Tab-separated table of C-alpha atoms in Angstrom:
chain	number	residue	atom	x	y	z
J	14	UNK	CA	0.000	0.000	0.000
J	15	UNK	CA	2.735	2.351	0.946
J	16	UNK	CA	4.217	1.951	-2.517
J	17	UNK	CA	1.363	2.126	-4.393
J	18	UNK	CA	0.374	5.153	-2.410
J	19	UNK	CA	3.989	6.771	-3.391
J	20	UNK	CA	4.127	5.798	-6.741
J	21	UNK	CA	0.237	6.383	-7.776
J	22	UNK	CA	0.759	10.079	-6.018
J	23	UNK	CA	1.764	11.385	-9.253
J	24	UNK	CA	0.787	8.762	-11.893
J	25	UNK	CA	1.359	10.716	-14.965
J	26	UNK	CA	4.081	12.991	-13.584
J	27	UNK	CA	2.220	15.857	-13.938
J	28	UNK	CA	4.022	17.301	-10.501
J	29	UNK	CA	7.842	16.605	-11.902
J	30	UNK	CA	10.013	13.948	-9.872
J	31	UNK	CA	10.832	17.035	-7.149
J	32	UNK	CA	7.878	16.283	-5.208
J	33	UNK	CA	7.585	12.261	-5.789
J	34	UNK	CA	10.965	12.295	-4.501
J	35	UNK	CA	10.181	14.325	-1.679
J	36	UNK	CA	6.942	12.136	-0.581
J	37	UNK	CA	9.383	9.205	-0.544
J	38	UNK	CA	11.617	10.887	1.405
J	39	UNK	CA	8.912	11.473	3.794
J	40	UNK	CA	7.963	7.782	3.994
J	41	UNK	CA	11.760	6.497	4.514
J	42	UNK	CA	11.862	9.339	7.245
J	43	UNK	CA	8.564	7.472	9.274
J	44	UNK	CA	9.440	3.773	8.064
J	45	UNK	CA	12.932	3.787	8.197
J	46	UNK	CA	16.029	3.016	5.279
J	47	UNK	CA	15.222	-0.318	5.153
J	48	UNK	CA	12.021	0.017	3.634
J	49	UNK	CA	13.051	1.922	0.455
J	50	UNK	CA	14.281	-1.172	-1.199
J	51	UNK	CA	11.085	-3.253	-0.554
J	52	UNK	CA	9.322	0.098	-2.245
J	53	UNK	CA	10.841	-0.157	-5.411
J	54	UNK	CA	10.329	-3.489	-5.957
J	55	UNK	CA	7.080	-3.393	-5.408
J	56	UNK	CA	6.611	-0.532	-8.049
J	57	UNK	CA	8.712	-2.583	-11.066
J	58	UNK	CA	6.032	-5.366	-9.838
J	59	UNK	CA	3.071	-3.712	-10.222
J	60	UNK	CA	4.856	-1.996	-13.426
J	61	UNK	CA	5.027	-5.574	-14.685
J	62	UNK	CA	1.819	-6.806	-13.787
J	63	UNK	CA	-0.339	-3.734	-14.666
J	64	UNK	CA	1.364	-2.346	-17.846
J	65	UNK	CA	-1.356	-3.510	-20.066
J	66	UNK	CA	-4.652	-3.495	-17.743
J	67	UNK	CA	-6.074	-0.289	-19.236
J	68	UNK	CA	-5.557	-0.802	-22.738
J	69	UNK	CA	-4.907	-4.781	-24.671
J	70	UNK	CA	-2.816	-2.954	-27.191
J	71	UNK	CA	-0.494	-0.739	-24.969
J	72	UNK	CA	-1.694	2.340	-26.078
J	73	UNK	CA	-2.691	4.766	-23.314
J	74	UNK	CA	-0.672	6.439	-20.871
J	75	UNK	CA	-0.832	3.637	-17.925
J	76	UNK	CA	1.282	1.654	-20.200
J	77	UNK	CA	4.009	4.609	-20.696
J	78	UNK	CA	3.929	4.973	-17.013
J	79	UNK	CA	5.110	1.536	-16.366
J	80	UNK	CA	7.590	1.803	-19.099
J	81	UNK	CA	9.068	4.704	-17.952
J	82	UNK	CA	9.304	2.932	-14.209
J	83	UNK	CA	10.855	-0.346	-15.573
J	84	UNK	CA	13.372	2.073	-17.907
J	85	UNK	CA	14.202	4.595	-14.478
J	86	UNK	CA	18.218	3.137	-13.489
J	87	UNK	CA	17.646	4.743	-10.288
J	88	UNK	CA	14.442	1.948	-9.345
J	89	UNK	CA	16.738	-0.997	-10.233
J	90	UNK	CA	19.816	0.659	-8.444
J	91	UNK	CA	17.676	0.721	-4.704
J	92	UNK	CA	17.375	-2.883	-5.382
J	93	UNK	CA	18.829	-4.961	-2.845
């Protein structure tokens, strides 16, 4: 829930990655380090899972969303 909650806060990056970072900061600050990993797995997951659940063909913006999640080096690189 608490990476859905991050992730979804912005879903078509309409606020710029200033502020998503900053609302993850804020979670890591209340959760601790340890969960930051766990959080970016679960959005590559649910990147995965739900890149075509919108659309059959791939072509509306929930799709580029998850693209542009399973293409961001900096997801991958919190991995642990």
């Amino acid at each position: 829930d608490v990476a859905l909650s991050w992730i979804l806060f912005d879903l078509y990056d309409e606020l710029g990655e200033s502020k998503l970072e900053k609302y993850l900061n804020k979670v890591v600050h209340q959760l601790g380090e340890e969960v930051k990993s766990t959080i970016h797995l679960y959005v590559l997951f649910y990147s995965i899972y739900s890149a075509n659940f919108f659309s059959p063909n791939c072509d509306d913006g929930h799709y580029q969303w998850s693209v542009r999640h399973l293409n961001n080096d900096k997801f991958w690189a919190e991995l642990k």
